[in-house]
Coordinates of C-alpha atoms and ligand atoms in Angstrom, one line a residue:
Chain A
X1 CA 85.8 43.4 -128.7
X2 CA 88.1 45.8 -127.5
X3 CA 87.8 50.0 -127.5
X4 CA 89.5 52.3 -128.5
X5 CA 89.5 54.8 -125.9
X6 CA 91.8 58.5 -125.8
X7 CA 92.7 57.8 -121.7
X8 CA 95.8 59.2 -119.8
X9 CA 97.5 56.6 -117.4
X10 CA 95.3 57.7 -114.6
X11 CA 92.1 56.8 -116.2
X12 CA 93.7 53.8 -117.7
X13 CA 94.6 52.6 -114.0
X14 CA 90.8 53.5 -113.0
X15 CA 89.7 51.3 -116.4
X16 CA 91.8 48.6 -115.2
X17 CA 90.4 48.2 -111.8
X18 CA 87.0 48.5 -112.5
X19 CA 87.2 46.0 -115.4
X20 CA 89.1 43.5 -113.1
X21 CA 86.0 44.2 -110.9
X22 CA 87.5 45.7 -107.4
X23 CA 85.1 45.0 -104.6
X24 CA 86.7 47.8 -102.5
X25 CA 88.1 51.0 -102.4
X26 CA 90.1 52.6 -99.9
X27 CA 92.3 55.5 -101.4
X28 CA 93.3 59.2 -99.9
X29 CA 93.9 61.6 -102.5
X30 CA 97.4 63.2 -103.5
X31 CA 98.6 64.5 -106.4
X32 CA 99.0 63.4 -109.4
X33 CA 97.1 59.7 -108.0
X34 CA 94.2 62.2 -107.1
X35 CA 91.9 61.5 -110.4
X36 CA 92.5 57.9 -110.0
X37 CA 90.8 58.2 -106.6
X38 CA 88.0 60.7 -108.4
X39 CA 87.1 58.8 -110.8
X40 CA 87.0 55.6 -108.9
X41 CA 84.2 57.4 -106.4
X42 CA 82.3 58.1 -109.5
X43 CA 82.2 55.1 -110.9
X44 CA 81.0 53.5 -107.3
X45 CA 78.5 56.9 -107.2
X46 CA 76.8 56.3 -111.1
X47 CA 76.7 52.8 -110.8
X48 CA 79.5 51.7 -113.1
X49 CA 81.7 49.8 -110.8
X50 CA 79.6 47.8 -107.7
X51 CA 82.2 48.0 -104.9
X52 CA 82.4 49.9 -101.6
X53 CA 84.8 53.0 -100.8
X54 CA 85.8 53.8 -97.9
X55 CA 87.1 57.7 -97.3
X56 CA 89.7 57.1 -95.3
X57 CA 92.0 60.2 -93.5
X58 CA 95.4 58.6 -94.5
X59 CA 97.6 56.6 -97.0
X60 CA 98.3 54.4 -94.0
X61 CA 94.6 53.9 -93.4
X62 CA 93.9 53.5 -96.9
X63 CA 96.0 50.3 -97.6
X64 CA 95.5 49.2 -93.7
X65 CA 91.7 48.6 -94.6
X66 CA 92.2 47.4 -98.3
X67 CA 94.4 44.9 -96.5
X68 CA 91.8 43.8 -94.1
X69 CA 88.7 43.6 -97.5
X70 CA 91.4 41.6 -99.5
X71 CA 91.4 39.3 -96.4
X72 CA 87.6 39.1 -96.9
X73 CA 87.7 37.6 -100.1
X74 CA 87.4 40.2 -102.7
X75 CA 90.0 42.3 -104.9
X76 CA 90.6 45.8 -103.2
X77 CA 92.3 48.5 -104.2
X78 CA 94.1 51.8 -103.6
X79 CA 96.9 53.9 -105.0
X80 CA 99.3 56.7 -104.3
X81 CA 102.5 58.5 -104.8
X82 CA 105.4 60.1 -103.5
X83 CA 105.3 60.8 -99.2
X84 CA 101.7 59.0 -99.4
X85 CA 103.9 56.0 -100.0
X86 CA 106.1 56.7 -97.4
X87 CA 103.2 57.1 -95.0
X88 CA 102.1 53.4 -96.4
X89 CA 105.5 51.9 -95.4
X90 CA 104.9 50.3 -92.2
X91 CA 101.7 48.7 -94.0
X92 CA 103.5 47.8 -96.9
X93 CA 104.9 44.8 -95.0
X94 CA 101.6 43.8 -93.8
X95 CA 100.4 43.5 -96.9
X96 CA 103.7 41.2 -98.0
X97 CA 104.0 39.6 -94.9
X98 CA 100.9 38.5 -94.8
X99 CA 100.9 37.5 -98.3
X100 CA 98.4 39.6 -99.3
X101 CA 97.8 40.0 -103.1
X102 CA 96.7 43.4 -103.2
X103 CA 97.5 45.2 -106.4
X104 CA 98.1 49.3 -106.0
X105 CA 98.7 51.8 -108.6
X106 CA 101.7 54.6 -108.0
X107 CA 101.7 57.4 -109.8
X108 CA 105.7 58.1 -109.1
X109 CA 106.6 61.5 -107.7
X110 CA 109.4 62.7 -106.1
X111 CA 109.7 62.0 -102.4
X112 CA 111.0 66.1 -100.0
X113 CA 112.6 67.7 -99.4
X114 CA 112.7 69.8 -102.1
X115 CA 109.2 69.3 -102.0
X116 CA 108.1 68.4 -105.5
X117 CA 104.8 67.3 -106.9
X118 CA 106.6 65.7 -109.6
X119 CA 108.0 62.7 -111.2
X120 CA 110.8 60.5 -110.1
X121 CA 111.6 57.4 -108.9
X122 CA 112.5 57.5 -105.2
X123 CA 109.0 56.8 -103.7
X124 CA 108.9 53.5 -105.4
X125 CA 112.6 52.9 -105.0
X126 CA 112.5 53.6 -101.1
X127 CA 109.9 50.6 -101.2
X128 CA 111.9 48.6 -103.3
X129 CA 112.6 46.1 -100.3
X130 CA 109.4 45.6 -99.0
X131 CA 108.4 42.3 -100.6
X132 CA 106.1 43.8 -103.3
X133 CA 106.5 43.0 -107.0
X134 CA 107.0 46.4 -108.7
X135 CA 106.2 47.1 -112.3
X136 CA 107.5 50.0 -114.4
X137 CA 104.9 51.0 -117.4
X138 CA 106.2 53.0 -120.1
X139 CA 102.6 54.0 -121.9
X140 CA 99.1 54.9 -121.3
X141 CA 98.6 51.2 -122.8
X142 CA 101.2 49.3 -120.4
X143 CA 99.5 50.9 -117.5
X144 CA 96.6 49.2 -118.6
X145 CA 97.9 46.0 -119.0
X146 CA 100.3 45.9 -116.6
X147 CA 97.6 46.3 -114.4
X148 CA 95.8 43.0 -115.8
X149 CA 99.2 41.1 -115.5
X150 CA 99.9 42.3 -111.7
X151 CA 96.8 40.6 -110.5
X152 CA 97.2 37.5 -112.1
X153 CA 100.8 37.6 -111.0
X154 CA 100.0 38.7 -107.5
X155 CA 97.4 36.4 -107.1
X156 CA 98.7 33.2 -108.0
X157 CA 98.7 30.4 -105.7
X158 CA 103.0 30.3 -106.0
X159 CA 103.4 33.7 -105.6
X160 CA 100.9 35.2 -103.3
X161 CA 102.5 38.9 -102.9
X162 CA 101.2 42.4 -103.4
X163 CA 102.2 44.1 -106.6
X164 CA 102.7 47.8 -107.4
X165 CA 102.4 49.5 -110.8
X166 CA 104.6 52.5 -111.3
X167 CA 103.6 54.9 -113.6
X168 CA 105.9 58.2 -114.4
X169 CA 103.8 61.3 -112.7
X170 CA 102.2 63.5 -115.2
X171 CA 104.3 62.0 -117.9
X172 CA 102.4 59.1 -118.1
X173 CA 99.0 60.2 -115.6
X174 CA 98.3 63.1 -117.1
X175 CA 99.4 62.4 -120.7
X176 CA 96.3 60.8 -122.9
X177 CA 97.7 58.6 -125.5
X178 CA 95.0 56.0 -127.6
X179 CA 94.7 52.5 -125.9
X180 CA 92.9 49.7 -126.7
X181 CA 90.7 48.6 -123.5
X182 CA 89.2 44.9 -123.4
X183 CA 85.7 44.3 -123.0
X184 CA 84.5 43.1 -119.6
X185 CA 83.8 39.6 -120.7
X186 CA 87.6 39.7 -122.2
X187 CA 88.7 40.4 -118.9
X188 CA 86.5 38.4 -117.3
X189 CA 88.1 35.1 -119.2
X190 CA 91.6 36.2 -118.4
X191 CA 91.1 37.1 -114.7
X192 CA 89.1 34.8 -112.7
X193 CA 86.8 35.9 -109.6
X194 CA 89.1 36.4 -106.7
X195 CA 89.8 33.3 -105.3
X196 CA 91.7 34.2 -101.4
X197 CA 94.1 30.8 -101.1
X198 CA 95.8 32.3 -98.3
X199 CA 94.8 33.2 -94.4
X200 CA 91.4 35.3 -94.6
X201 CA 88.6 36.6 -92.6
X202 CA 85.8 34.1 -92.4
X203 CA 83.3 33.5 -89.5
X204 CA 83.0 29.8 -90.9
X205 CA 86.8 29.5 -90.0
X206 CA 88.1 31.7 -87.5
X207 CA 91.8 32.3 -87.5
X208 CA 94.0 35.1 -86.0
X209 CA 96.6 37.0 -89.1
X210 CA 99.9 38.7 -88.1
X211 CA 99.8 37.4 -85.0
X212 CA 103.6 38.0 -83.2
X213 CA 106.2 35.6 -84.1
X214 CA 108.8 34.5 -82.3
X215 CA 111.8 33.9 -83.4
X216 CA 112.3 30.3 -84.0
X217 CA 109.5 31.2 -87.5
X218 CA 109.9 34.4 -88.0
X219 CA 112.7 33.7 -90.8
X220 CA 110.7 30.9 -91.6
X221 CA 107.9 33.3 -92.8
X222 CA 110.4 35.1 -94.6
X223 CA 111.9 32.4 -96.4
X224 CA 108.9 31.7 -97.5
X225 CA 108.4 35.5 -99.2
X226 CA 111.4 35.3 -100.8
X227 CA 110.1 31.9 -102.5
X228 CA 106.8 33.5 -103.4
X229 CA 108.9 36.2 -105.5
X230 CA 111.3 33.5 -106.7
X231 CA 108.1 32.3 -108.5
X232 CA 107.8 34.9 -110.0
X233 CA 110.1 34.5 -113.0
X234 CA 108.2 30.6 -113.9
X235 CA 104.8 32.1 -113.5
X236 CA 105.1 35.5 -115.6
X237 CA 105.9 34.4 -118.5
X238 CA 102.6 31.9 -118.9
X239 CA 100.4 35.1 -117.9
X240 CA 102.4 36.9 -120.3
X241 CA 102.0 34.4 -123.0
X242 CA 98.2 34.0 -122.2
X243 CA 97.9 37.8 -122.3
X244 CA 99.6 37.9 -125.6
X245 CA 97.1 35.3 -127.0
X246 CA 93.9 37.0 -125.9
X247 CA 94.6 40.9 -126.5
X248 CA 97.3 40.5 -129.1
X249 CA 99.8 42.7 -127.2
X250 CA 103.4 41.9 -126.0
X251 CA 104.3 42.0 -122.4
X252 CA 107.7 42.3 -121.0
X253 CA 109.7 41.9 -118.3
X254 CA 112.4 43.9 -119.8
X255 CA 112.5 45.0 -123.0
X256 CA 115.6 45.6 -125.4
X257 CA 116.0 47.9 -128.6
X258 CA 119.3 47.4 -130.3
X259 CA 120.7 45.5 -127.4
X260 CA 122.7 42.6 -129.7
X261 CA 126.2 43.5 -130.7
X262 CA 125.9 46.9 -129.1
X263 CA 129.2 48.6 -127.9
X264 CA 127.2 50.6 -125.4
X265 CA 123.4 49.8 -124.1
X266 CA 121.7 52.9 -121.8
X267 CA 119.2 50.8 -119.1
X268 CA 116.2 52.9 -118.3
X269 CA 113.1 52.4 -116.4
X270 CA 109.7 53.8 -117.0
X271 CA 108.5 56.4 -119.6
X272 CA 112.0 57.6 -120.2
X273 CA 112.6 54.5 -122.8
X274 CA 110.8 56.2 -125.6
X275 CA 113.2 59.2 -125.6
X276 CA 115.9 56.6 -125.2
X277 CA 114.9 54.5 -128.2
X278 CA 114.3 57.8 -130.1
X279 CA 117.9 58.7 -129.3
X280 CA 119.4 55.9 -130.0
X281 CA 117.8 55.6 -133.0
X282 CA 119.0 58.4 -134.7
X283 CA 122.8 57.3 -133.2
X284 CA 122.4 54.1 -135.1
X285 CA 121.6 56.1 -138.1
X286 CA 124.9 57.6 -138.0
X287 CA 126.7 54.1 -137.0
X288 CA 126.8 53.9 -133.5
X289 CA 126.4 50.6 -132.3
X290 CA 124.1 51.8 -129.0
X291 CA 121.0 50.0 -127.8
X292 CA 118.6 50.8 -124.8
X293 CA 117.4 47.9 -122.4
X294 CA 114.2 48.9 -120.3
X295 CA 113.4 47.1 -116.5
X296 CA 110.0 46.9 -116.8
X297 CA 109.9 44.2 -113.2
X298 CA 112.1 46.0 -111.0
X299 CA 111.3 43.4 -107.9
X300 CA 112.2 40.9 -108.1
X301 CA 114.3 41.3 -110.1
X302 CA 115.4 39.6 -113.4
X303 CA 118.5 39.2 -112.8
X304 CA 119.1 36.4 -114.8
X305 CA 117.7 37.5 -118.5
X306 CA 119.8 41.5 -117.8
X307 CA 122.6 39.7 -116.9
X308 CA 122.4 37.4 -120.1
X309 CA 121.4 40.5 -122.5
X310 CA 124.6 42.6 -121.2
X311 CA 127.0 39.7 -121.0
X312 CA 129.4 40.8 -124.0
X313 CA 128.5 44.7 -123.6
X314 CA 131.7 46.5 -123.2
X315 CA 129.7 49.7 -121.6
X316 CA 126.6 50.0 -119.7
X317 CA 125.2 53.3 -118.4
X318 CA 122.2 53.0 -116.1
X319 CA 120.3 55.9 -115.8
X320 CA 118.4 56.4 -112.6
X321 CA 115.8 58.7 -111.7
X322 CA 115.9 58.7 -108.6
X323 CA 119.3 59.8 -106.8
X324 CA 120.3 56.6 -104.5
X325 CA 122.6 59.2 -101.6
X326 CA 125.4 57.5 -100.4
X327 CA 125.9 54.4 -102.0
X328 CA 127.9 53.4 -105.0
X329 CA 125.2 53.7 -107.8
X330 CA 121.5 54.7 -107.7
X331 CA 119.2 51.6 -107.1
X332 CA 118.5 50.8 -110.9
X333 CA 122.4 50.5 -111.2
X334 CA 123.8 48.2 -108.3
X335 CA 120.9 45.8 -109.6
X336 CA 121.7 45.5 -113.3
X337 CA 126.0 45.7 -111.8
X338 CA 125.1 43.2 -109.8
X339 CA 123.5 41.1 -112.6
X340 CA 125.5 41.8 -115.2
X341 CA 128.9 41.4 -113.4
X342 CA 131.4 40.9 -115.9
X343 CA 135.0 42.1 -115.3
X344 CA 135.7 43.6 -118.7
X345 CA 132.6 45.2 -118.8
X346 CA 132.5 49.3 -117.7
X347 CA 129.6 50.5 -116.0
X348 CA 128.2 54.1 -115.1
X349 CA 125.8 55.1 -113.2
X350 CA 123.8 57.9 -114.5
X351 CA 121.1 60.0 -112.5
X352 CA 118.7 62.4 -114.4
X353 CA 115.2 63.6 -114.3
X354 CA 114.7 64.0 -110.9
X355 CA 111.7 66.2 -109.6
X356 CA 109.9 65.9 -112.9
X357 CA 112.7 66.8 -115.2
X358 CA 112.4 65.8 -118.5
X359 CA 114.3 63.3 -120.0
X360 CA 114.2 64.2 -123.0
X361 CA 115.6 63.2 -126.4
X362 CA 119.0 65.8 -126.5
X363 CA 119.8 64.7 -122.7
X364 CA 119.5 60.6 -124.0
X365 CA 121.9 61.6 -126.6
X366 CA 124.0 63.2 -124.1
X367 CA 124.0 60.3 -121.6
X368 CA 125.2 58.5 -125.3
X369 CA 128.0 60.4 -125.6
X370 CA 129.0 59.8 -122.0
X371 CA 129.0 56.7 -122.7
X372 CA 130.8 57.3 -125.8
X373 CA 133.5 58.8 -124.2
X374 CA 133.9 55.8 -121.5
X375 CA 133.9 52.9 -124.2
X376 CA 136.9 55.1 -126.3
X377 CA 139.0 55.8 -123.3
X378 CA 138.3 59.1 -123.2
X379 CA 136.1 58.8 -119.7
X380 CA 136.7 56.3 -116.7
X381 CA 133.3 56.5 -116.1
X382 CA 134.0 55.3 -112.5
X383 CA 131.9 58.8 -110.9
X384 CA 128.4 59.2 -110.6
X385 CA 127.0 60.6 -113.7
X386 CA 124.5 63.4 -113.1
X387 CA 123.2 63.7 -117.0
X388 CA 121.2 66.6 -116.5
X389 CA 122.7 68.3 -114.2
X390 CA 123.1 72.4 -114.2
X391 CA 126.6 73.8 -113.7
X392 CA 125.1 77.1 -111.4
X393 CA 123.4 74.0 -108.9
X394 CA 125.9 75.6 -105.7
X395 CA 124.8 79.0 -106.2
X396 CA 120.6 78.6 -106.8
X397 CA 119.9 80.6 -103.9
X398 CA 122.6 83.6 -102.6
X399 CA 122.4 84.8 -98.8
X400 CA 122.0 88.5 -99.7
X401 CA 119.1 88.5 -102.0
X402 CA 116.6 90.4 -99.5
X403 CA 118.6 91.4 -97.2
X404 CA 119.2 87.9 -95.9
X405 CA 122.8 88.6 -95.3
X406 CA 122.1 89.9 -91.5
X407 CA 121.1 87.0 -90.7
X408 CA 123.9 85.1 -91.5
X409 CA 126.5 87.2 -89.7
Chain B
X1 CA 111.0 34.7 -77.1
X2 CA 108.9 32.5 -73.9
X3 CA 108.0 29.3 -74.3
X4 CA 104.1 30.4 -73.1
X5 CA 104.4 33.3 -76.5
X6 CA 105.2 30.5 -79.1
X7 CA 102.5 28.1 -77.4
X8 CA 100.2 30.9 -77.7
X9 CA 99.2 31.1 -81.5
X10 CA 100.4 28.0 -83.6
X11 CA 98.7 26.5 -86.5
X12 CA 96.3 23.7 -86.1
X13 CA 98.2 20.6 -87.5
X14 CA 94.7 19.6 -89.6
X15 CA 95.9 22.7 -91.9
X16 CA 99.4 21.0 -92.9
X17 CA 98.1 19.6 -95.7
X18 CA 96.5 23.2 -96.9
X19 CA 99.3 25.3 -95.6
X20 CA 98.9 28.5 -94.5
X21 CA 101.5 31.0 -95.5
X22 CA 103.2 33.9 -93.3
X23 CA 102.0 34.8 -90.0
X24 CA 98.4 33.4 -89.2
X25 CA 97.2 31.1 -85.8
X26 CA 94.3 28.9 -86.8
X27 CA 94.6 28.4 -83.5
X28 CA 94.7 30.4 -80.3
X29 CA 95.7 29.1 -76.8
X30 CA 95.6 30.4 -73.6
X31 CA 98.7 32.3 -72.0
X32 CA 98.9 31.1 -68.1
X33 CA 99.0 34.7 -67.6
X34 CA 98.2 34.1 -63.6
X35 CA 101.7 32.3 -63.3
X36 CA 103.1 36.2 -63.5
X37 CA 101.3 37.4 -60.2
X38 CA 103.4 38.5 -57.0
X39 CA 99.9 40.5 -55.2
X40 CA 96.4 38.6 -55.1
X41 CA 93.2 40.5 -54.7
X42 CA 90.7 39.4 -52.0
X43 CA 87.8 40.9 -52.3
X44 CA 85.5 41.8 -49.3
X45 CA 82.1 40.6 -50.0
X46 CA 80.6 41.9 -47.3
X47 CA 81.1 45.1 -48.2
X48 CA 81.0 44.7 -51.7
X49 CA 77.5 46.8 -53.8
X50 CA 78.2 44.5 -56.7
X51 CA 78.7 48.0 -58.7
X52 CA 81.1 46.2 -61.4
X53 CA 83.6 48.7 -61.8
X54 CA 85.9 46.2 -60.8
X55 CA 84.8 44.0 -63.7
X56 CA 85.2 47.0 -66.0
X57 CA 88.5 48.0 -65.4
X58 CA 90.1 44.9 -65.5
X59 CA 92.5 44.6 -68.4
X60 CA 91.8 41.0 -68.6
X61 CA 88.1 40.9 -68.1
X62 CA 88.2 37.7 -65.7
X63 CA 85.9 39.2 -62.9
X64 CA 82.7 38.4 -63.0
X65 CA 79.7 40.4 -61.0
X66 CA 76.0 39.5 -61.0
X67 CA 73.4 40.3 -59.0
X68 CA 72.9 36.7 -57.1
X69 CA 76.6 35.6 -56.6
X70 CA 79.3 37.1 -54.9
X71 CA 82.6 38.6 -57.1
X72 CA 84.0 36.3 -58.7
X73 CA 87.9 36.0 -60.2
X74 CA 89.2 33.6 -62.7
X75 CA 92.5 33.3 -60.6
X76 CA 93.9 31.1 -63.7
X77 CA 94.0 34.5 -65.7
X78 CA 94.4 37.2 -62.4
X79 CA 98.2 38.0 -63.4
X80 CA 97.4 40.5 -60.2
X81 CA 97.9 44.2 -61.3
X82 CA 95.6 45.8 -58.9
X83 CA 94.1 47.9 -61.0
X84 CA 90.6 46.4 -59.3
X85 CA 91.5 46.9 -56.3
X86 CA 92.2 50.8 -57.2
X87 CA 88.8 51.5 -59.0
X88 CA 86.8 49.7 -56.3
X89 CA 84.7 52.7 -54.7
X90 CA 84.1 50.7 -52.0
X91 CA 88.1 50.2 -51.4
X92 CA 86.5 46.4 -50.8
X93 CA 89.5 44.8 -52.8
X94 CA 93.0 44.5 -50.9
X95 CA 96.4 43.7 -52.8
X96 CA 97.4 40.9 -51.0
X97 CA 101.2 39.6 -50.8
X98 CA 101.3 37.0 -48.8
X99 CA 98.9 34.4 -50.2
X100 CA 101.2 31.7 -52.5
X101 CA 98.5 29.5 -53.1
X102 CA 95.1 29.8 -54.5
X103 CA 92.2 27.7 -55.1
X104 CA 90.6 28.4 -58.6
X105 CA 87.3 27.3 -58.0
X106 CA 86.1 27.8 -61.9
Ligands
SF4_501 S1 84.2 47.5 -57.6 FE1 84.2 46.9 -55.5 S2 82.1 47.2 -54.9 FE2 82.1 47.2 -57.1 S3 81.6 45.1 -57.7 FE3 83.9 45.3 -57.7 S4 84.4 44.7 -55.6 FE4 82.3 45.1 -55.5
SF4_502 S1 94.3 42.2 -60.0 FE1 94.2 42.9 -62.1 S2 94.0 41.0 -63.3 FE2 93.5 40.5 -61.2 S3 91.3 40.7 -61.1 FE3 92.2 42.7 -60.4 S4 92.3 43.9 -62.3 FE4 91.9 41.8 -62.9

């Protein structure tokens, strides 16, 4: 029997792990991951979750020994955000290389400078190449589950990869929305004790992990990483289909609203697809044949099933939230370009909500009217669309406010 | 990439059937590292207080000291850095050049 329990994503995260019984903890606290690290140690403190944690005095330490108790033959866990990630990255191919299934919550923030405690997507998207699975929740409830799914998925025997959940920072952390948590025996019959079928750590049968590899294996080892995620797209959808069976709730891997026969479809990622659905929504209302497709599996990613939804799409606006400098598009777009590459088909890549801007409904319907303007002729769409973007953003801070103009002469 | 570096760690073929994946040695051999020496330490046993600072500081921890037997160097690992023969407070280990051959008597 499940509960219905008022949670914000944090706390969801923290309900997750403890009910998919983590035997060890290794997390450094940042904002906003720090209550998922809080309540975690208070759970291990009153008794409610039997597992060990281990203060540790970095994010690189953190996953380094959650790395080395995975290889032990339990389920650990950490999580972070923002430049924690960043501080994780050499470990974060460790963890893939060595086919480790660890499963870490991030709490997205935006990565400095500006420094920012809040939301966007670079920290995740600067990691986007590092052989994790990376999963985009859009409600207190999907943390929670996604959570579920990216063990399952992480630890099966064809896939063997780490996985990271994204949640939107604050939007999502710190907002408390009603979700229906599982009982521990519920969990318990989806999510088998940790079974390590990899390398690990055993005195019984010593053996030597990430040892150097020369070259004549090295893209061997590789090769086989980028068959573990290949795996990925026959083996979610039975855990999906499994999950759907015992809690009742849909998974996705991306998720559509109004996508069939649309003349223009926004893609978004993470929390921002409610606004986006709300939007578009009221657009269809007045007859505009718009629809909003959400990645919910970023990596790898489904290139097949975006490329088949946007096939006959004439326009396709991909919003980002995270900038991508330099290149063409922001990440989100040159993947679904990339998938969906049809000549006749316009796409524009749209940035927004960046440093914890909200996205909110009036800028969706914005970006919809971009994309309004593209599909009538009235727009090339060809630049970089910044949706949210203030017009005063070369003149934020003038030389001579206190007295600053000496120093510049 | 040397031939000794691959021959170092390799997996041990009674695994192919259970497959290991990504970068894990099941088994671990030994790296001739005393075909890389140019100097070979003599030591001086006469003079020698069987202190073990010698055995120490060796990077490779192939000298062994004990109370009954004189120094003794496992020349198959010696790759002959000196660093012995630097620590020794009795300055009873010389850096010798000229010796090609040595008997390893393990
Ligand atoms: S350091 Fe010198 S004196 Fe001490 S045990 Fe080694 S050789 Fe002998
Ligand atoms: S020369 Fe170097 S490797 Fe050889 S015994 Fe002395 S310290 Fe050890």
């Amino acid at each position: 029997m499940h509960e219905r329990l008022l949670l914000d994503g944090n706390m969801a995260m923290v309900e997750a792990m403890r009910l998919c019984r983590v035997g060890v903890i290794s997390a450094y606290p940042i904002t906003p991951q720090s209550p998922v690290a809080e309540k975690l140690s208070e759970y291990v403190e009153n008794g409610k979750l039997n597992a060990e944690y281990i203060r540790v005095e970095s994010e690189h330490s953190a996953l380094s020994c959650a790395i080395g108790a995975q290889l032990t033959g339990v389920r650990a866990c950490t999580a972070t955000s923002s430049v924690g990630l960043a501080l994780m990255h050499e470990v974060l191919g460790v963890a893939s290389g060595c086919r480790v299934p660890v499963v870490m919550g991030i709490i997205n923030r935006a990565l400095v400078a500006p420094w920012s405690l809040w939301c966007d997507h670079q920290d995740t998207m600067a990691e986007r190449d590092s052989g994790w699975i990376q999963i985009y929740a859009k409600s207190v409830q999907e943390v929670f589950d996604s959570m579920v799914v990216a063990y399952r998925l992480a630890e099966h025997k064809d896939v063997q990869s780490p996985a990271m959940v994204c949640i939107d920072g604050f939007f999502l952390s710190h907002t408390s929305e009603v979700a229906l948590i599982p009982s521990q025996e519920e969990i318990d019959d989806f999510l088998p004790p940790y079974q390590p079928c990899n390398a690990h750590l055993s005195v019984d049968n010593p053996m030597f992990v990430n040892n150097l590899i020369p070259s004549s294996e090295f893209c061997e080892m590789r090769y086989q990483q980028k068959e573990g995620l290949d795996h990925v797209k026959e083996v979610l959808p039975a855990i999906h289909a499994e999950f759907l069976e015992k809690f009742g709730r849909e998974q996705f891997t991306v998720e559509q609203y109004c996508c069939e026969g649309a003349d223009m479809v926004l893609v978004t990622i993470g929390s921002m697809f409610g606004a986006a659905m709300q939007a578009a929504g009221k657009l269809r209302k007045q007859g505009k044949k718009v629809g909003v497709l959400r990645i919910v599996l970023f990596r790898p990613f489904p290139y097949e099933i975006v490329g088949e939804i946007l096939r006959d799409v004439p326009v396709v606006g991909v919003l980002d939230r995270s900038a991508g400098l330099g290149a063409q598009g922001a990440p989100l777009f040159t993947e679904v370009k990339t998938a969906a590459a049809n000549p006749s088909t316009k796409f524009v890549s749209m940035v927004g909500g960046l440093g914890g801007r909200d996205l909110s409904t009036a800028t969706m319907e914005n970006a919809f009217s971009y994309l309004e303007d593209v599909y009538n002729g009235k727009a090339d769409g060809k630049a970089q669309k910044w949706i949210d973007l203030k017009d005063n953003y070369g003149t934020l801070r003038l030389k001579n406010i206190g007295g600053n103009e000496l120093c510049i002469k | 990439m040397s031939k000794g570096q691959e021959n170092a760690s390799k997996q041990s073929e009674k695994d192919k059937n259970s497959t290991f994946l990504g970068p894990v040695a099941t088994i671990v051999n030994d790296v001739d590292t005393g075909a890389w020496r140019v100097d070979v330490p003599v030591v001086d046993h006469a003079s020698c207080i069987r202190c073990a600072i010698c055995k120490k500081h060796c990077p490779l921890s192939i000298i062994k000291v004990d109370k009954e037997n004189p120094v003794w160097i496992d020349m198959r690992f010696c790759k002959g850095c000196g660093i012995c023969a630097q620590v020794c407070p009795k300055g009873c280990i010389l850096m010798d050049s000229n010796i090609k051959e040595v008997e390893n008597n393990a």
